[in-house]
mmCIF file with all atom_site columns, C-alpha atoms in Angstrom:
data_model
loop_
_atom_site.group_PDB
_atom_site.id
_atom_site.type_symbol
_atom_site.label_atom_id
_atom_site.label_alt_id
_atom_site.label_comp_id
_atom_site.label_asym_id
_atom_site.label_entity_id
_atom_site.label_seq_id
_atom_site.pdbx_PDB_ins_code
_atom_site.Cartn_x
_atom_site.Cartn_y
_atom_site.Cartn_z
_atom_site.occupancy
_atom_site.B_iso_or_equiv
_atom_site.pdbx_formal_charge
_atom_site.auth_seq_id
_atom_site.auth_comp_id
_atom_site.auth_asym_id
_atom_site.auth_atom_id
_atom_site.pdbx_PDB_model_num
ATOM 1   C CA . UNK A 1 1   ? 0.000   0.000   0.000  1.00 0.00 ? 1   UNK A CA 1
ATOM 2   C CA . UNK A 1 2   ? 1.236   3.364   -1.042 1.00 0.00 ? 2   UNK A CA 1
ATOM 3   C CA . UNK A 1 3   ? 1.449   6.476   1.055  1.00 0.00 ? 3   UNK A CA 1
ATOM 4   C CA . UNK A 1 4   ? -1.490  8.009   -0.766 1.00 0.00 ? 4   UNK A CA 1
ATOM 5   C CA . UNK A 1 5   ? -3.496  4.782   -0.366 1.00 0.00 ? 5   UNK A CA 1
ATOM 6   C CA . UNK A 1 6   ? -3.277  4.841   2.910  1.00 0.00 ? 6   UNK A CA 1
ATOM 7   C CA . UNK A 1 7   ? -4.291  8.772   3.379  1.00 0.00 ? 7   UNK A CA 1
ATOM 8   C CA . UNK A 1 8   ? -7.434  8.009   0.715  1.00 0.00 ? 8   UNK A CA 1
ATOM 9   C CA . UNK A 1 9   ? -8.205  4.766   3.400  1.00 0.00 ? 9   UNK A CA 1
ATOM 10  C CA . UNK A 1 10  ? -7.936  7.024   6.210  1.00 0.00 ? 10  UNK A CA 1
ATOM 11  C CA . UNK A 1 11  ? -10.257 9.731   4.651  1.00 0.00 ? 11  UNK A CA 1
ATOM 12  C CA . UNK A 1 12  ? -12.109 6.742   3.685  1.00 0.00 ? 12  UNK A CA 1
ATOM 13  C CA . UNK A 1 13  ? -12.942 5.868   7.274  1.00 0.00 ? 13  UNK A CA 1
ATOM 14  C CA . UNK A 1 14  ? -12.982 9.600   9.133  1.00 0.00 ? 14  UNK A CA 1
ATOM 15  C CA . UNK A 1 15  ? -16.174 9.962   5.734  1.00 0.00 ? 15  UNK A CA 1
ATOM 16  C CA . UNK A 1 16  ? -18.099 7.018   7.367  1.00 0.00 ? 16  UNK A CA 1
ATOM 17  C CA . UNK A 1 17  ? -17.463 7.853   10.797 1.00 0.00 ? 17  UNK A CA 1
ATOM 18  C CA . UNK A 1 18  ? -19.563 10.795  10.217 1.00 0.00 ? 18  UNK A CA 1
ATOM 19  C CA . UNK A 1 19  ? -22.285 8.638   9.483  1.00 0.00 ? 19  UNK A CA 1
ATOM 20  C CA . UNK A 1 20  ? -22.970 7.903   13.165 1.00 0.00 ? 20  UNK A CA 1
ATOM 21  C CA . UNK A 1 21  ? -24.900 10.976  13.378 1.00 0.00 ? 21  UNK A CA 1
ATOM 22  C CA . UNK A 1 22  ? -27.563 10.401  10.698 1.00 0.00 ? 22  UNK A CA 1
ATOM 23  C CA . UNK A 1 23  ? -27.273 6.762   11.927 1.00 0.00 ? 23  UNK A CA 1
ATOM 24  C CA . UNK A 1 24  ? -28.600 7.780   15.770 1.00 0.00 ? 24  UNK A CA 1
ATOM 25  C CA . UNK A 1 25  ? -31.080 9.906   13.842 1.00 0.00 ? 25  UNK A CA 1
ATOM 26  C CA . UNK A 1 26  ? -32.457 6.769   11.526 1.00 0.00 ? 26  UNK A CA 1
ATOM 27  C CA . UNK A 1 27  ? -32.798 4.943   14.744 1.00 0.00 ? 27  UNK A CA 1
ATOM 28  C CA . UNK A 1 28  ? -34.644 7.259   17.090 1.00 0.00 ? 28  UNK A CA 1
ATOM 29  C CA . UNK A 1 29  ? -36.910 8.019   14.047 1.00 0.00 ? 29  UNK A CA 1
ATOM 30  C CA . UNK A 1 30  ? -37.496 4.345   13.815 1.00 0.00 ? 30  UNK A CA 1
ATOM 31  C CA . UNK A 1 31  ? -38.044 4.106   17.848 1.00 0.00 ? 31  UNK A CA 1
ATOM 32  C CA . UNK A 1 32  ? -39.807 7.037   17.754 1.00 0.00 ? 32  UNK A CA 1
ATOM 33  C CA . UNK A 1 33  ? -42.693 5.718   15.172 1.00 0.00 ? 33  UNK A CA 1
ATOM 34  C CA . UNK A 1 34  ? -42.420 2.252   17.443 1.00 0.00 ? 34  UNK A CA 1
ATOM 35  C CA . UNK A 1 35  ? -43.504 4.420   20.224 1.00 0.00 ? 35  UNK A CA 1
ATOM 36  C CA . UNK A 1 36  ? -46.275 6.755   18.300 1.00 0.00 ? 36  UNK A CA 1
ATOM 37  C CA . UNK A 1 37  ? -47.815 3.363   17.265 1.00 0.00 ? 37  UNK A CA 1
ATOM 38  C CA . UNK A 1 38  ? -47.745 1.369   20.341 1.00 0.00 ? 38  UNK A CA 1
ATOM 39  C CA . UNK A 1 39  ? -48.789 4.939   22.375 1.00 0.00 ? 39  UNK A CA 1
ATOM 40  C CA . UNK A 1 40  ? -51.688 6.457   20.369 1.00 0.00 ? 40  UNK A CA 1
ATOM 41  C CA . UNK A 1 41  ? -54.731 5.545   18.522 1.00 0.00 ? 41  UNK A CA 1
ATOM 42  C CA . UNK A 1 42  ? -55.169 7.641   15.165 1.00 0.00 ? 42  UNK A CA 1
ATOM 43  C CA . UNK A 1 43  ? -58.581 8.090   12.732 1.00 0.00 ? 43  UNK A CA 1
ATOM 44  C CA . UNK A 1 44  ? -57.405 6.789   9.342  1.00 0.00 ? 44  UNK A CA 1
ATOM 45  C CA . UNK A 1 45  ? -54.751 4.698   8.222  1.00 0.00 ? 45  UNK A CA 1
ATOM 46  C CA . UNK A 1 46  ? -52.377 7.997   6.663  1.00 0.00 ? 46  UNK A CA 1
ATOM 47  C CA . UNK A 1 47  ? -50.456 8.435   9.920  1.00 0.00 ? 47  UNK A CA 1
ATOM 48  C CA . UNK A 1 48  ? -50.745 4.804   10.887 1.00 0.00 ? 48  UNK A CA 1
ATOM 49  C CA . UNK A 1 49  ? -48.816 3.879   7.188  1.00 0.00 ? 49  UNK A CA 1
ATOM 50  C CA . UNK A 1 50  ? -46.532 6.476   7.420  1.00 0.00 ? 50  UNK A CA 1
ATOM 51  C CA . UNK A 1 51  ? -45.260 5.731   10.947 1.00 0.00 ? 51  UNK A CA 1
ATOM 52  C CA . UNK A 1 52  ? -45.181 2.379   10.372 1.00 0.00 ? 52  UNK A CA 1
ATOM 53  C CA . UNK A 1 53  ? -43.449 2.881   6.917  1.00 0.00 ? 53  UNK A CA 1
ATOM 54  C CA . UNK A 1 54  ? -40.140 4.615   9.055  1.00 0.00 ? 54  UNK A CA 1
ATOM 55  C CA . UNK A 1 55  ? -40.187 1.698   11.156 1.00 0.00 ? 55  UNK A CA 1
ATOM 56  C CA . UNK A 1 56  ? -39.818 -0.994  8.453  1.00 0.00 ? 56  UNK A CA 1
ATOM 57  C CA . UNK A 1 57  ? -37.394 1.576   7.171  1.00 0.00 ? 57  UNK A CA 1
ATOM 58  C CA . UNK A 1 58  ? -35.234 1.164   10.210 1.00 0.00 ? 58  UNK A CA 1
ATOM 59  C CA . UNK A 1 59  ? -34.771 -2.607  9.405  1.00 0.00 ? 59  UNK A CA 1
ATOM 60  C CA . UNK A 1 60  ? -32.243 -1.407  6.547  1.00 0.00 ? 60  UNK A CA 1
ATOM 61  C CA . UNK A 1 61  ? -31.192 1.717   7.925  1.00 0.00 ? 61  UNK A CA 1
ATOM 62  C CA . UNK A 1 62  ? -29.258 -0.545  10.807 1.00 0.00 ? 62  UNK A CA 1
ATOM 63  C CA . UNK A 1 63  ? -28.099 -2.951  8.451  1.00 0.00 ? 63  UNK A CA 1
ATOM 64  C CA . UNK A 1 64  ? -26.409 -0.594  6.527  1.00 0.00 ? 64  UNK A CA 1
ATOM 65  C CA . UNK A 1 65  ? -25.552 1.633   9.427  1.00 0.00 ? 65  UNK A CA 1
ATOM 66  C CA . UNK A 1 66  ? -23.475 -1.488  10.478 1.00 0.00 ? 66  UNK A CA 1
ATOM 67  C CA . UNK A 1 67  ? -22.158 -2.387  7.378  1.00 0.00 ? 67  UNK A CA 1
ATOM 68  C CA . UNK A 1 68  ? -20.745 1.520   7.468  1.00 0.00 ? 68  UNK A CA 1
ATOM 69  C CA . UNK A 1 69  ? -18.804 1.304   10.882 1.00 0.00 ? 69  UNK A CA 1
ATOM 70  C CA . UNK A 1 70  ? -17.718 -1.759  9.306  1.00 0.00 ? 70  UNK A CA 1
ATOM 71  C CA . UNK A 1 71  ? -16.524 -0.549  6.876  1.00 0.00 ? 71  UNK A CA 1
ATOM 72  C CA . UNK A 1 72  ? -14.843 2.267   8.351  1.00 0.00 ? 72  UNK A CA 1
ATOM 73  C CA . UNK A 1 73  ? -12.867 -0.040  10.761 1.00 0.00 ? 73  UNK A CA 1
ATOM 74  C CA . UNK A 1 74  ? -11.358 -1.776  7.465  1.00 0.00 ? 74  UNK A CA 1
ATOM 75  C CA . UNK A 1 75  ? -10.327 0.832   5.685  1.00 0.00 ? 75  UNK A CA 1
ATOM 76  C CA . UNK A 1 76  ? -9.028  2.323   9.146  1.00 0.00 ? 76  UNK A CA 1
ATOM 77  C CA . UNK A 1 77  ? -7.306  -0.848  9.353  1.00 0.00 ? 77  UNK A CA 1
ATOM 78  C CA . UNK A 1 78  ? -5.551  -0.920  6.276  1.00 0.00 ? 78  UNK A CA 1
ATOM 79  C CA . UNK A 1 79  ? -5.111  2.954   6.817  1.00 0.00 ? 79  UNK A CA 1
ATOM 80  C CA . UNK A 1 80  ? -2.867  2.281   9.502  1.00 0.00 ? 80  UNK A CA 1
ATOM 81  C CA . UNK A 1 81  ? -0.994  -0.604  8.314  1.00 0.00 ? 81  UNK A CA 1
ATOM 82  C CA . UNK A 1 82  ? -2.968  -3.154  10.526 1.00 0.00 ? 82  UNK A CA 1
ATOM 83  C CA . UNK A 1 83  ? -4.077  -4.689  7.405  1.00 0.00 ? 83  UNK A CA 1
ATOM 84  C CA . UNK A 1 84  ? -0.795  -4.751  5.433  1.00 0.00 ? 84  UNK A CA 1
ATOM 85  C CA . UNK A 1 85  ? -2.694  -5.471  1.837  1.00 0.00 ? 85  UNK A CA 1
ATOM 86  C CA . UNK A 1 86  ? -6.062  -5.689  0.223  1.00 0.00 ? 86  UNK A CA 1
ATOM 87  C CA . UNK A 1 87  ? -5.033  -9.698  -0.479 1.00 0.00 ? 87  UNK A CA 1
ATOM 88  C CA . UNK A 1 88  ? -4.796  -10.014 3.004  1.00 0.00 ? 88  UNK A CA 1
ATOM 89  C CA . UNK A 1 89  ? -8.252  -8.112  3.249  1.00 0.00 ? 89  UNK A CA 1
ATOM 90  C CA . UNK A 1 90  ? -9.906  -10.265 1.286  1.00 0.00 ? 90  UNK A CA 1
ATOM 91  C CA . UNK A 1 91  ? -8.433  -13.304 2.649  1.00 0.00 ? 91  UNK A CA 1
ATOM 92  C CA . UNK A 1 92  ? -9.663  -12.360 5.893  1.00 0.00 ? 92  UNK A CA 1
ATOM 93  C CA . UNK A 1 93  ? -13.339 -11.699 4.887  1.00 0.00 ? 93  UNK A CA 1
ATOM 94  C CA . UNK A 1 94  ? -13.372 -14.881 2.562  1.00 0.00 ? 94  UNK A CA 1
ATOM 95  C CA . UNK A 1 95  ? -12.252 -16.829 5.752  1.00 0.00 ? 95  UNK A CA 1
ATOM 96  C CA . UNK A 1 96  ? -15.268 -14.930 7.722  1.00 0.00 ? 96  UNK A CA 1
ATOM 97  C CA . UNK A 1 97  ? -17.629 -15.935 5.262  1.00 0.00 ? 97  UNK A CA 1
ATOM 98  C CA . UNK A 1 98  ? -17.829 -12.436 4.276  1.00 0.00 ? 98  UNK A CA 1
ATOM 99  C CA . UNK A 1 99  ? -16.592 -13.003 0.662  1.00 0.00 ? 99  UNK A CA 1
ATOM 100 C CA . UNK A 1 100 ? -16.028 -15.555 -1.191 1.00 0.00 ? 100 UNK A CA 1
ATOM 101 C CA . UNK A 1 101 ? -13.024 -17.791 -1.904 1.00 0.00 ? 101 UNK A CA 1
ATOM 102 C CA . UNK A 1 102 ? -13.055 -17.106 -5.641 1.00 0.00 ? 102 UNK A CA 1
ATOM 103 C CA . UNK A 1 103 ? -13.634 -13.610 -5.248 1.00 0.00 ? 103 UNK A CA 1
ATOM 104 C CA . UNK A 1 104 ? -10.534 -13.379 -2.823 1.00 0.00 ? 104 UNK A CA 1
ATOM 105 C CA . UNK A 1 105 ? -8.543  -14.432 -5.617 1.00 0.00 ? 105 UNK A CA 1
ATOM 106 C CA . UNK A 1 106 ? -9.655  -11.253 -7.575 1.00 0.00 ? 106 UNK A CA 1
ATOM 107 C CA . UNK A 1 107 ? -8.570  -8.425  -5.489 1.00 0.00 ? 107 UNK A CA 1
ATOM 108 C CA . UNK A 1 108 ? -10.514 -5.243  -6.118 1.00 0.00 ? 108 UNK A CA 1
ATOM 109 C CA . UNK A 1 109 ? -8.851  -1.571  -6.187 1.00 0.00 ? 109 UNK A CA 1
ATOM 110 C CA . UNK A 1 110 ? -9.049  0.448   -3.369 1.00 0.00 ? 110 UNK A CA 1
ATOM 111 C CA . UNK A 1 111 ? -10.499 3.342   -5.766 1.00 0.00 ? 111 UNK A CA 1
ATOM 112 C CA . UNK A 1 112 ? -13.353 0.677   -6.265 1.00 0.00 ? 112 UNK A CA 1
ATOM 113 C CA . UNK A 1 113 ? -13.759 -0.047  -2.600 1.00 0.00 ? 113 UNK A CA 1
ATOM 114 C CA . UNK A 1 114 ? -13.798 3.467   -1.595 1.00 0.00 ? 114 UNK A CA 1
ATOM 115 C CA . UNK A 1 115 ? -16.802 3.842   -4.153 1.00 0.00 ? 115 UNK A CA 1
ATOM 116 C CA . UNK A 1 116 ? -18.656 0.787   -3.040 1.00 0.00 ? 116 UNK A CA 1
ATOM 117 C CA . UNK A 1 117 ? -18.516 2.864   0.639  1.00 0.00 ? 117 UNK A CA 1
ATOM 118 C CA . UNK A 1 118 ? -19.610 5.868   -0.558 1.00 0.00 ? 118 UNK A CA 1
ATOM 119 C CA . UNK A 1 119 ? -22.592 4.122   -2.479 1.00 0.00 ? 119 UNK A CA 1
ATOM 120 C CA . UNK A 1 120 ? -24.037 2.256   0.578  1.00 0.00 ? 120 UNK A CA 1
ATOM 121 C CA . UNK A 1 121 ? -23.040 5.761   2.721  1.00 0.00 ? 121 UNK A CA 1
ATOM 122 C CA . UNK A 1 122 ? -25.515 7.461   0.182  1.00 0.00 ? 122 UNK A CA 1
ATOM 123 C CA . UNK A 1 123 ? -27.996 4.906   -0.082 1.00 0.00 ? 123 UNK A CA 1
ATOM 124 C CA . UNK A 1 124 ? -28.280 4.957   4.319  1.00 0.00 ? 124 UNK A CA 1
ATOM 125 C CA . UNK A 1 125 ? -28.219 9.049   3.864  1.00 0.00 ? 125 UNK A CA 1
ATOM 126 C CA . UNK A 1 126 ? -31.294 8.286   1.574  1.00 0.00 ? 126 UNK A CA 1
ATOM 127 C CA . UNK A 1 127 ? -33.441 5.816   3.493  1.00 0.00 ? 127 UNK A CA 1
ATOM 128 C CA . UNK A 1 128 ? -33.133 8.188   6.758  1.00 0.00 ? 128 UNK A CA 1
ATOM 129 C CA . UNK A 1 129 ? -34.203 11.399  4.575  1.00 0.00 ? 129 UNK A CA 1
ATOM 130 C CA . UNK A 1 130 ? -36.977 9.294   3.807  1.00 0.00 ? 130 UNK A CA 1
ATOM 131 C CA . UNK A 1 131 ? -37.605 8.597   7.277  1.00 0.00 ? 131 UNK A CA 1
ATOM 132 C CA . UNK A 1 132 ? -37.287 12.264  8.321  1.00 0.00 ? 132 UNK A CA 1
ATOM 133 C CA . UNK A 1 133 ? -39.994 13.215  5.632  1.00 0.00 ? 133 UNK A CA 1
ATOM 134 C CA . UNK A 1 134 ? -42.246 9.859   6.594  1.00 0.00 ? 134 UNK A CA 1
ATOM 135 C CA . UNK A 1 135 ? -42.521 11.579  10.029 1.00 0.00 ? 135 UNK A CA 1
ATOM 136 C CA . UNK A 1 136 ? -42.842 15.048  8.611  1.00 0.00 ? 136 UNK A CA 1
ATOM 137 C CA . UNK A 1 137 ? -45.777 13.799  6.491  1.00 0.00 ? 137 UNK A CA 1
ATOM 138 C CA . UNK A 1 138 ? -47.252 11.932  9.854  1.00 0.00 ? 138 UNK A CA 1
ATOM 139 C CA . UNK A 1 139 ? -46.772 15.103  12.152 1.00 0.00 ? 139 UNK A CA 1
ATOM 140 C CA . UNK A 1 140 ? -48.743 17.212  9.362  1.00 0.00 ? 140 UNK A CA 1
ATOM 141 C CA . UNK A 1 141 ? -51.448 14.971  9.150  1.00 0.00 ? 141 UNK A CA 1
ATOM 142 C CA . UNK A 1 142 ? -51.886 15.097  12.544 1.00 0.00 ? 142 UNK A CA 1
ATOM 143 C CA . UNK A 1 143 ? -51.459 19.017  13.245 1.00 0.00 ? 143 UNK A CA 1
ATOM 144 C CA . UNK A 1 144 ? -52.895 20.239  10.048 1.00 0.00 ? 144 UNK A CA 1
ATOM 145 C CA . UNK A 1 145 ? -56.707 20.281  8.818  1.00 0.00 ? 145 UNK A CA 1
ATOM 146 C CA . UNK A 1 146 ? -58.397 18.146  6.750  1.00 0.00 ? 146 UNK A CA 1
ATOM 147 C CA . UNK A 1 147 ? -59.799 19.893  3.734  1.00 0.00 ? 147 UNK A CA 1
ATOM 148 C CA . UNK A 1 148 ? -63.097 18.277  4.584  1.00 0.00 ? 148 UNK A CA 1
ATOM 149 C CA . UNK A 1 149 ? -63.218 19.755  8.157  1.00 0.00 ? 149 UNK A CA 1
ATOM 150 C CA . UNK A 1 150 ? -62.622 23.105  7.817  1.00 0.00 ? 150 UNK A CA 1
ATOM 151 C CA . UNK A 1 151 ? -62.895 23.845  11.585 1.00 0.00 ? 151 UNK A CA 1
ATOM 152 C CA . UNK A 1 152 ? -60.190 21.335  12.798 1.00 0.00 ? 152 UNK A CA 1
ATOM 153 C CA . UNK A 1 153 ? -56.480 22.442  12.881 1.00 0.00 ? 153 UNK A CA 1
ATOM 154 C CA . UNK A 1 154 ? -54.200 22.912  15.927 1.00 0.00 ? 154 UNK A CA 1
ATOM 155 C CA . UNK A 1 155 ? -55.934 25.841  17.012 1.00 0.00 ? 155 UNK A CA 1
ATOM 156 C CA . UNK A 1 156 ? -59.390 24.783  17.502 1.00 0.00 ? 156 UNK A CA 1
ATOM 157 C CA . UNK A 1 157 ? -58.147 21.697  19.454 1.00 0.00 ? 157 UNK A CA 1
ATOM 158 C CA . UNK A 1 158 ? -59.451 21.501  23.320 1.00 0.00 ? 158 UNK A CA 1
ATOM 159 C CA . UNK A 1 159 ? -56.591 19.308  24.534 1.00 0.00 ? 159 UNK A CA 1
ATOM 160 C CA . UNK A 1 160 ? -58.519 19.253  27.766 1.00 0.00 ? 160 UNK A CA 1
ATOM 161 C CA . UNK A 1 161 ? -61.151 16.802  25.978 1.00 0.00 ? 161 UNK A CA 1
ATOM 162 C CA . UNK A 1 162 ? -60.128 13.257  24.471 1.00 0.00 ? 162 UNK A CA 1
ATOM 163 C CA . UNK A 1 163 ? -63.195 14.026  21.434 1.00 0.00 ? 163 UNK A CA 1
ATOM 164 C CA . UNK A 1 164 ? -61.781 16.531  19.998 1.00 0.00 ? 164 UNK A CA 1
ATOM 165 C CA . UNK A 1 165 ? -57.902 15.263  20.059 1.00 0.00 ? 165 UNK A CA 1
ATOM 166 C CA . UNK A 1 166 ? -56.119 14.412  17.006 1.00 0.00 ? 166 UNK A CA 1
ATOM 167 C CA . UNK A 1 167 ? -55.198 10.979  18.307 1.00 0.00 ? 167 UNK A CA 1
ATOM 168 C CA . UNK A 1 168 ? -55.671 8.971   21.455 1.00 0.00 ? 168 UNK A CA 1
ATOM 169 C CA . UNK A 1 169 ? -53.914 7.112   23.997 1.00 0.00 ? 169 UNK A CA 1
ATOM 170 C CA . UNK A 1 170 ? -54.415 3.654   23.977 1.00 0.00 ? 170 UNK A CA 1
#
């Protein structure tokens, strides 16, 4: 490994470090919509879907939230020498089970490695937008009025009285 592939392994891994953050945000969205559903009772099924929609979402969100730290370790690895060569990378993942034996033969370039990270860091970035909006779209239907019921919106809500609530406890 060559000076420069080590810095572009290190920048590799600082890159999906900083995916924690939108990782602890995919998961308390996901926890979050757990808790909605499980807490309250809502009219319709548009708040129901869309909470339950960032949940399922947070099935791949952790998978791929894993497979980033993961990822960041290896190339943190080989950054630092650890790992002395991608051979000896894949050798180690085909003996994991994590790759297979004829594909360990084939070593890939770290240039194409670094892109397969920055794919799966963009696909994770994607599914917890989506999440963010899911909610968004929830929270709306919840605080803002139905065009049939002109007379409902946050304002005209007596929180005091569980009729004329948005949603219910259960």
């Amino acid at each position: 490994m060559t000076d420069e592939d080590r810095a572009l392994g290190a920048a590799t891994a600082a890159w999906l470090d900083a995916a924690a953050v939108p990782a602890a945000w995919g998961l308390a969205l996901a926890a979050l919509a757990v808790a909605v559903l499980l807490a309250f009772e809502f009219p319709g099924t548009a708040v129901p879907a869309a909470l339950a929609a960032v949940a399922a979402l947070g099935l791949p969100e952790r998978y791929l939230a894993l497979r980033l730290r993961f990822d960041a370790g290896l190339f943190r690895a080989l950054a630092d020498g650890r790992i002395a060569s991608l051979s000896g990378l894949d050798g180690a993942l085909a003996g994991l089970g994590l790759r297979s034996d004829t594909a360990a033969t084939d070593v890939r370039p770290l240039p194409d490695r670094v892109q397969g990270a920055l794919r799966l860091l963009r696909v994770h970035r994607n599914i917890v937008l989506l999440q963010a909006v899911l909610v968004a779209v929830a929270l709306g239907a919840v605080l803002l009025p139905a065009d049939d019921a002109p007379d409902a919106g946050p304002a005209s809500f007596d929180m005091t009285s569980r009729e004329n609530a948005p949603w219910t406890p259960t």
